C-alpha cells in the first residue's frame, strides 16, 4: 500500500529550465499538504505548504488537485542549488504525527 | 542554525552494544518525534510524544526505547540492534499534535550496526 507516491527520478535538467513533478496520495481525507526538500545527507526542510488555491514562492509554484488527489511542484529558471530530493508530504490532519512522506523525487540540475 | 539538535551525528555500534541518541529542541514546541529513514524508503514515523506523554508507537521493536523527560528533550535508547536497523534516525518537533502543522527536523544520527 503506497499512501504517497512519487516518481523517484532522477530528473536531470539543464540549468535555467523549468521542471515539474507530481505526487499522488491515496487518502481522500488528507487535509494538508507540503513539499519538503532534503539535500544529500541532510535533514528534510519545509519548502512550501500547498493550498487548494495554489501558491507561489518565487520560482516555485505548488498546486493541489483534490479531485484527482495529486499535488504538483513547478520550479522555473532552475538553479544548480535546486539539486536535491523533493519530498511530497500529506497530513491527515492529526498534527505532525499524521504526516505521511513520499519516497522523494531526486532532481539534478546540470550546468 | 537548526532549532532541533541531535547527537551524535554518526554512530557505529555492535549488535550487543547499548547506546542512546539524543535530541534537543529550542523552538518551544510541545511535540517531538522519532523518524527512521532507510535507503530507498520513505520516512517512517517511530514514536510521538505530546507534552511529554507518548501518544504513538508505530509497532517499533522493543530494542528501540524512547524517553522524553521534558518537552525539550527526547532520547532513543538502543540495545541489541540488528544490521537492518542501520539508517538515518531523525528527530523532529512541532507546536503540538492535533493541529495541522509542519515538522522541524534535526540533522539526524546516521547509525551503522555491525
PDB file of C-alpha atoms in Angstrom:
ATOM      1  CA  UNK A   1       0.000   0.000   0.000  1.00  0.00           C
ATOM      2  CA  UNK A   2       1.560   3.265  -1.160  1.00  0.00           C
ATOM      3  CA  UNK A   3      -0.080   6.204   0.538  1.00  0.00           C
ATOM      4  CA  UNK A   4       2.022   8.873  -1.132  1.00  0.00           C
ATOM      5  CA  UNK A   5       3.584   8.092  -4.489  1.00  0.00           C
ATOM      6  CA  UNK A   6       6.277   9.985  -6.297  1.00  0.00           C
ATOM      7  CA  UNK A   7       8.451   9.290  -9.301  1.00  0.00           C
ATOM      8  CA  UNK A   8      11.874   8.745  -7.702  1.00  0.00           C
ATOM      9  CA  UNK A   9      13.733  10.080 -10.757  1.00  0.00           C
ATOM     10  CA  UNK A  10      16.434  11.164 -11.071  1.00  0.00           C
ATOM     11  CA  UNK A  11      15.301  14.106 -13.141  1.00  0.00           C
ATOM     12  CA  UNK A  12      18.323  15.509 -14.972  1.00  0.00           C
ATOM     13  CA  UNK A  13      17.520  19.068 -16.024  1.00  0.00           C
ATOM     14  CA  UNK A  14      19.730  21.770 -17.573  1.00  0.00           C
ATOM     15  CA  UNK A  15      20.220  24.928 -15.591  1.00  0.00           C
ATOM     16  CA  UNK A  16      17.611  27.541 -16.420  1.00  0.00           C
ATOM     17  CA  UNK A  17      14.981  25.040 -17.483  1.00  0.00           C
ATOM     18  CA  UNK A  18      11.563  24.560 -15.955  1.00  0.00           C
ATOM     19  CA  UNK A  19      10.857  21.277 -14.233  1.00  0.00           C
ATOM     20  CA  UNK A  20       7.685  19.885 -12.746  1.00  0.00           C
ATOM     21  CA  UNK A  21       6.893  16.790 -10.775  1.00  0.00           C
ATOM     22  CA  UNK A  22       3.744  15.347  -9.322  1.00  0.00           C
ATOM     23  CA  UNK A  23       2.772  13.316  -6.337  1.00  0.00           C
ATOM     24  CA  UNK A  24      -0.393  11.306  -5.756  1.00  0.00           C
ATOM     25  CA  UNK A  25      -1.949  10.412  -2.441  1.00  0.00           C
ATOM     26  CA  UNK A  26      -4.388   7.668  -1.585  1.00  0.00           C
ATOM     27  CA  UNK A  27      -6.309   9.001   1.405  1.00  0.00           C
ATOM     28  CA  UNK A  28      -9.056  11.365   0.314  1.00  0.00           C
ATOM     29  CA  UNK A  29      -9.419  12.562   3.926  1.00  0.00           C
ATOM     30  CA  UNK A  30      -5.985  14.181   3.802  1.00  0.00           C
ATOM     31  CA  UNK A  31      -6.182  17.765   4.962  1.00  0.00           C
ATOM     32  CA  UNK A  32      -2.880  19.460   4.413  1.00  0.00           C
ATOM     33  CA  UNK A  33      -0.026  19.079   2.008  1.00  0.00           C
ATOM     34  CA  UNK A  34       3.590  20.096   1.897  1.00  0.00           C
ATOM     35  CA  UNK A  35       6.715  19.895  -0.185  1.00  0.00           C
ATOM     36  CA  UNK A  36       9.887  19.298   1.795  1.00  0.00           C
ATOM     37  CA  UNK A  37      13.374  19.494   0.381  1.00  0.00           C
ATOM     38  CA  UNK A  38      16.159  17.173   1.501  1.00  0.00           C
ATOM     39  CA  UNK A  39      19.745  17.716   0.482  1.00  0.00           C
ATOM     40  CA  UNK A  40      22.157  14.804   0.367  1.00  0.00           C
ATOM     41  CA  UNK A  41      22.867  13.516   3.887  1.00  0.00           C
ATOM     42  CA  UNK A  42      20.901  16.361   5.462  1.00  0.00           C
ATOM     43  CA  UNK A  43      17.557  16.621   7.202  1.00  0.00           C
ATOM     44  CA  UNK A  44      14.289  17.422   5.388  1.00  0.00           C
ATOM     45  CA  UNK A  45      13.268  21.082   5.461  1.00  0.00           C
ATOM     46  CA  UNK A  46       9.916  22.575   4.608  1.00  0.00           C
ATOM     47  CA  UNK A  47       9.959  24.111   1.134  1.00  0.00           C
ATOM     48  CA  UNK A  48       6.347  25.209   0.981  1.00  0.00           C
ATOM     49  CA  UNK A  49       2.856  24.332   2.018  1.00  0.00           C
ATOM     50  CA  UNK A  50       0.359  23.523  -0.704  1.00  0.00           C
ATOM     51  CA  UNK A  51      -3.016  25.238  -0.666  1.00  0.00           C
ATOM     52  CA  UNK A  52      -6.169  24.436  -2.593  1.00  0.00           C
ATOM     53  CA  UNK A  53      -5.927  27.732  -4.429  1.00  0.00           C
ATOM     54  CA  UNK A  54      -2.334  27.037  -5.405  1.00  0.00           C
ATOM     55  CA  UNK A  55       0.550  29.081  -4.167  1.00  0.00           C
ATOM     56  CA  UNK A  56       3.745  30.563  -5.442  1.00  0.00           C
ATOM     57  CA  UNK A  57       7.000  31.391  -3.723  1.00  0.00           C
ATOM     58  CA  UNK A  58       9.500  32.968  -6.056  1.00  0.00           C
ATOM     59  CA  UNK A  59      10.437  30.409  -8.682  1.00  0.00           C
ATOM     60  CA  UNK A  60       8.395  27.681  -7.013  1.00  0.00           C
ATOM     61  CA  UNK A  61       4.708  27.024  -7.637  1.00  0.00           C
ATOM     62  CA  UNK A  62       2.679  24.350  -5.879  1.00  0.00           C
ATOM     63  CA  UNK A  63      -0.735  23.134  -6.943  1.00  0.00           C
ATOM     64  CA  UNK A  64      -3.267  20.820  -5.337  1.00  0.00           C
ATOM     65  CA  UNK A  65      -5.942  18.873  -7.174  1.00  0.00           C
ATOM     66  CA  UNK A  66      -8.198  17.297  -4.578  1.00  0.00           C
ATOM     67  CA  UNK A  67     -10.495  15.647  -7.095  1.00  0.00           C
ATOM     68  CA  UNK A  68      -7.623  13.718  -8.641  1.00  0.00           C
ATOM     69  CA  UNK A  69      -5.655  13.542  -5.411  1.00  0.00           C
ATOM     70  CA  UNK A  70      -2.401  14.883  -6.706  1.00  0.00           C
ATOM     71  CA  UNK A  71      -0.002  17.637  -5.826  1.00  0.00           C
ATOM     72  CA  UNK A  72       2.480  19.265  -8.150  1.00  0.00           C
ATOM     73  CA  UNK A  73       5.618  21.330  -7.796  1.00  0.00           C
ATOM     74  CA  UNK A  74       6.913  23.544 -10.583  1.00  0.00           C
ATOM     75  CA  UNK A  75      10.384  25.070 -10.499  1.00  0.00           C
ATOM     76  CA  UNK A  76      11.126  27.810 -13.007  1.00  0.00           C
ATOM     77  CA  UNK A  77      14.567  29.038 -14.077  1.00  0.00           C
ATOM     78  CA  UNK A  78      16.202  26.175 -12.215  1.00  0.00           C
ATOM     79  CA  UNK A  79      19.486  26.788 -10.404  1.00  0.00           C
ATOM     80  CA  UNK A  80      22.306  24.405  -9.601  1.00  0.00           C
ATOM     81  CA  UNK A  81      21.394  24.859  -5.944  1.00  0.00           C
ATOM     82  CA  UNK A  82      17.947  23.375  -6.622  1.00  0.00           C
ATOM     83  CA  UNK A  83      19.559  19.930  -6.879  1.00  0.00           C
ATOM     84  CA  UNK A  84      18.049  17.925  -4.041  1.00  0.00           C
ATOM     85  CA  UNK A  85      15.396  15.362  -3.234  1.00  0.00           C
ATOM     86  CA  UNK A  86      11.875  16.766  -3.041  1.00  0.00           C
ATOM     87  CA  UNK A  87       9.555  15.010  -0.617  1.00  0.00           C
ATOM     88  CA  UNK A  88       5.816  15.137  -1.023  1.00  0.00           C
ATOM     89  CA  UNK A  89       4.140  15.118   2.383  1.00  0.00           C
ATOM     90  CA  UNK A  90       0.490  14.641   3.207  1.00  0.00           C
ATOM     91  CA  UNK A  91      -1.149  15.235   6.571  1.00  0.00           C
ATOM     92  CA  UNK A  92      -4.368  13.559   7.649  1.00  0.00           C
ATOM     93  CA  UNK A  93      -4.975  16.488   9.945  1.00  0.00           C
ATOM     94  CA  UNK A  94      -3.956  14.940  13.242  1.00  0.00           C
ATOM     95  CA  UNK A  95      -0.945  17.155  13.654  1.00  0.00           C
ATOM     96  CA  UNK A  96       2.594  16.363  12.637  1.00  0.00           C
ATOM     97  CA  UNK A  97       2.099  12.751  13.735  1.00  0.00           C
ATOM     98  CA  UNK A  98      -0.234  12.425  10.783  1.00  0.00           C
ATOM     99  CA  UNK A  99       2.491  13.341   8.289  1.00  0.00           C
ATOM    100  CA  UNK A 100       2.979  10.737   5.587  1.00  0.00           C
ATOM    101  CA  UNK A 101       6.046  11.097   3.430  1.00  0.00           C
ATOM    102  CA  UNK A 102       6.643  10.029  -0.141  1.00  0.00           C
ATOM    103  CA  UNK A 103       9.981   8.468  -1.060  1.00  0.00           C
ATOM    104  CA  UNK A 104      11.041  11.663  -2.772  1.00  0.00           C
ATOM    105  CA  UNK A 105      11.952  12.782  -6.259  1.00  0.00           C
ATOM    106  CA  UNK A 106      15.644  13.265  -6.924  1.00  0.00           C
ATOM    107  CA  UNK A 107      16.400  16.358  -9.007  1.00  0.00           C
ATOM    108  CA  UNK A 108      19.794  17.070 -10.569  1.00  0.00           C
ATOM    109  CA  UNK A 109      20.348  20.437 -12.209  1.00  0.00           C
ATOM    110  CA  UNK A 110      23.156  20.262 -14.722  1.00  0.00           C
ATOM    111  CA  UNK A 111      25.348  23.225 -15.749  1.00  0.00           C
TER     112      UNK A 111
ATOM    113  CA  UNK B   1      21.486  27.072  12.804  1.00  0.00           C
ATOM    114  CA  UNK B   2      18.853  24.393  13.351  1.00  0.00           C
ATOM    115  CA  UNK B   3      16.362  24.681  16.223  1.00  0.00           C
ATOM    116  CA  UNK B   4      16.486  20.898  16.642  1.00  0.00           C
ATOM    117  CA  UNK B   5      19.853  19.426  17.605  1.00  0.00           C
ATOM    118  CA  UNK B   6      20.740  15.751  17.505  1.00  0.00           C
ATOM    119  CA  UNK B   7      23.783  13.965  18.891  1.00  0.00           C
ATOM    120  CA  UNK B   8      25.770  12.078  17.896  1.00  0.00           C
ATOM    121  CA  UNK B   9      25.743  12.791  14.174  1.00  0.00           C
ATOM    122  CA  UNK B  10      27.278   9.417  13.386  1.00  0.00           C
ATOM    123  CA  UNK B  11      27.261   6.205  15.385  1.00  0.00           C
ATOM    124  CA  UNK B  12      28.697   2.767  14.728  1.00  0.00           C
ATOM    125  CA  UNK B  13      27.683   0.088  17.169  1.00  0.00           C
ATOM    126  CA  UNK B  14      27.898  -3.646  17.524  1.00  0.00           C
ATOM    127  CA  UNK B  15      24.832  -5.799  17.876  1.00  0.00           C
ATOM    128  CA  UNK B  16      25.464  -6.337  21.580  1.00  0.00           C
ATOM    129  CA  UNK B  17      26.070  -2.684  22.431  1.00  0.00           C
ATOM    130  CA  UNK B  18      23.776  -0.256  24.211  1.00  0.00           C
ATOM    131  CA  UNK B  19      23.752   3.353  23.040  1.00  0.00           C
ATOM    132  CA  UNK B  20      21.453   6.349  23.185  1.00  0.00           C
ATOM    133  CA  UNK B  21      20.557   9.032  20.679  1.00  0.00           C
ATOM    134  CA  UNK B  22      19.786  12.495  21.991  1.00  0.00           C
ATOM    135  CA  UNK B  23      17.567  15.217  20.601  1.00  0.00           C
ATOM    136  CA  UNK B  24      17.015  18.732  21.921  1.00  0.00           C
ATOM    137  CA  UNK B  25      14.713  21.383  20.505  1.00  0.00           C
ATOM    138  CA  UNK B  26      14.972  25.104  21.175  1.00  0.00           C
ATOM    139  CA  UNK B  27      11.726  26.106  19.480  1.00  0.00           C
ATOM    140  CA  UNK B  28       9.332  25.990  22.420  1.00  0.00           C
ATOM    141  CA  UNK B  29       7.437  23.110  20.831  1.00  0.00           C
ATOM    142  CA  UNK B  30       5.398  20.597  22.773  1.00  0.00           C
ATOM    143  CA  UNK B  31       5.523  17.622  20.412  1.00  0.00           C
ATOM    144  CA  UNK B  32       8.570  15.587  19.494  1.00  0.00           C
ATOM    145  CA  UNK B  33       9.022  12.667  17.124  1.00  0.00           C
ATOM    146  CA  UNK B  34      11.462   9.980  16.102  1.00  0.00           C
ATOM    147  CA  UNK B  35      11.609   9.014  12.429  1.00  0.00           C
ATOM    148  CA  UNK B  36      13.666   6.376  10.646  1.00  0.00           C
ATOM    149  CA  UNK B  37      14.911   6.914   7.102  1.00  0.00           C
ATOM    150  CA  UNK B  38      16.334   3.865   5.349  1.00  0.00           C
ATOM    151  CA  UNK B  39      17.767   3.827   1.861  1.00  0.00           C
ATOM    152  CA  UNK B  40      15.113   3.725  -0.877  1.00  0.00           C
ATOM    153  CA  UNK B  41      12.278   4.013   1.663  1.00  0.00           C
ATOM    154  CA  UNK B  42      10.126   6.909   2.778  1.00  0.00           C
ATOM    155  CA  UNK B  43      10.489   8.378   6.240  1.00  0.00           C
ATOM    156  CA  UNK B  44       8.860   6.114   8.807  1.00  0.00           C
ATOM    157  CA  UNK B  45       7.346   7.542  11.970  1.00  0.00           C
ATOM    158  CA  UNK B  46       8.506   5.600  15.046  1.00  0.00           C
ATOM    159  CA  UNK B  47       7.354   7.447  18.164  1.00  0.00           C
ATOM    160  CA  UNK B  48       5.367  10.534  19.061  1.00  0.00           C
ATOM    161  CA  UNK B  49       5.439  12.483  22.300  1.00  0.00           C
ATOM    162  CA  UNK B  50       2.987  15.280  23.024  1.00  0.00           C
ATOM    163  CA  UNK B  51       3.530  17.278  26.221  1.00  0.00           C
ATOM    164  CA  UNK B  52       5.994  14.575  27.389  1.00  0.00           C
ATOM    165  CA  UNK B  53       3.430  11.794  27.011  1.00  0.00           C
ATOM    166  CA  UNK B  54       3.932   9.089  24.415  1.00  0.00           C
ATOM    167  CA  UNK B  55       0.940   9.165  22.126  1.00  0.00           C
ATOM    168  CA  UNK B  56       2.080   6.821  19.401  1.00  0.00           C
ATOM    169  CA  UNK B  57       4.305   3.805  18.990  1.00  0.00           C
ATOM    170  CA  UNK B  58       4.251   2.661  15.397  1.00  0.00           C
ATOM    171  CA  UNK B  59       4.855  -1.049  16.048  1.00  0.00           C
ATOM    172  CA  UNK B  60       8.509  -0.414  16.735  1.00  0.00           C
ATOM    173  CA  UNK B  61      10.552  -3.353  18.106  1.00  0.00           C
ATOM    174  CA  UNK B  62      11.351  -3.177  21.806  1.00  0.00           C
ATOM    175  CA  UNK B  63      15.063  -2.919  21.079  1.00  0.00           C
ATOM    176  CA  UNK B  64      14.232   0.775  20.487  1.00  0.00           C
ATOM    177  CA  UNK B  65      13.170   2.510  23.689  1.00  0.00           C
ATOM    178  CA  UNK B  66      12.240   6.210  23.706  1.00  0.00           C
ATOM    179  CA  UNK B  67      12.403   8.556  26.660  1.00  0.00           C
ATOM    180  CA  UNK B  68      11.056  12.088  26.931  1.00  0.00           C
ATOM    181  CA  UNK B  69      11.982  13.737  30.246  1.00  0.00           C
ATOM    182  CA  UNK B  70      10.573  17.124  29.216  1.00  0.00           C
ATOM    183  CA  UNK B  71       9.162  18.858  26.164  1.00  0.00           C
ATOM    184  CA  UNK B  72      12.617  19.946  25.013  1.00  0.00           C
ATOM    185  CA  UNK B  73      14.487  16.658  25.172  1.00  0.00           C
ATOM    186  CA  UNK B  74      13.980  13.289  23.572  1.00  0.00           C
ATOM    187  CA  UNK B  75      16.130  10.187  23.725  1.00  0.00           C
ATOM    188  CA  UNK B  76      16.173   6.937  21.807  1.00  0.00           C
ATOM    189  CA  UNK B  77      17.833   4.117  23.706  1.00  0.00           C
ATOM    190  CA  UNK B  78      19.206   1.335  21.547  1.00  0.00           C
ATOM    191  CA  UNK B  79      20.131  -2.213  22.549  1.00  0.00           C
ATOM    192  CA  UNK B  80      20.795  -5.479  20.740  1.00  0.00           C
ATOM    193  CA  UNK B  81      20.162  -3.916  17.347  1.00  0.00           C
ATOM    194  CA  UNK B  82      20.290  -5.738  14.041  1.00  0.00           C
ATOM    195  CA  UNK B  83      22.213  -4.759  10.901  1.00  0.00           C
ATOM    196  CA  UNK B  84      18.912  -3.892   9.202  1.00  0.00           C
ATOM    197  CA  UNK B  85      18.431  -1.173  11.817  1.00  0.00           C
ATOM    198  CA  UNK B  86      21.207   0.790  10.135  1.00  0.00           C
ATOM    199  CA  UNK B  87      19.580   4.001   8.931  1.00  0.00           C
ATOM    200  CA  UNK B  88      19.323   7.741   9.435  1.00  0.00           C
ATOM    201  CA  UNK B  89      17.358   8.482  12.611  1.00  0.00           C
ATOM    202  CA  UNK B  90      15.694  11.860  12.549  1.00  0.00           C
ATOM    203  CA  UNK B  91      14.182  13.746  15.436  1.00  0.00           C
ATOM    204  CA  UNK B  92      11.512  16.341  14.753  1.00  0.00           C
ATOM    205  CA  UNK B  93       9.365  18.737  16.726  1.00  0.00           C
ATOM    206  CA  UNK B  94       6.170  20.672  16.142  1.00  0.00           C
ATOM    207  CA  UNK B  95       3.962  23.030  18.090  1.00  0.00           C
ATOM    208  CA  UNK B  96       1.809  20.137  19.258  1.00  0.00           C
ATOM    209  CA  UNK B  97      -0.089  17.211  17.866  1.00  0.00           C
ATOM    210  CA  UNK B  98      -3.728  17.613  16.927  1.00  0.00           C
ATOM    211  CA  UNK B  99      -3.020  20.587  14.700  1.00  0.00           C
ATOM    212  CA  UNK B 100      -2.225  20.744  11.041  1.00  0.00           C
ATOM    213  CA  UNK B 101       1.362  21.738  11.278  1.00  0.00           C
ATOM    214  CA  UNK B 102       4.803  21.290   9.821  1.00  0.00           C
ATOM    215  CA  UNK B 103       7.586  19.379  11.494  1.00  0.00           C
ATOM    216  CA  UNK B 104      11.063  20.773  12.059  1.00  0.00           C
ATOM    217  CA  UNK B 105      13.801  18.186  11.774  1.00  0.00           C
ATOM    218  CA  UNK B 106      17.178  17.763  13.385  1.00  0.00           C
ATOM    219  CA  UNK B 107      20.169  16.863  11.247  1.00  0.00           C
ATOM    220  CA  UNK B 108      19.859  13.205  12.134  1.00  0.00           C
ATOM    221  CA  UNK B 109      22.067  10.476  13.505  1.00  0.00           C
ATOM    222  CA  UNK B 110      23.462   8.134  10.888  1.00  0.00           C
ATOM    223  CA  UNK B 111      23.553   4.766  12.599  1.00  0.00           C
ATOM    224  CA  UNK B 112      25.510   1.758  11.380  1.00  0.00           C
ATOM    225  CA  UNK B 113      25.048  -1.564  13.150  1.00  0.00           C
ATOM    226  CA  UNK B 114      27.882  -4.013  12.592  1.00  0.00           C
TER     227      UNK B 114
END
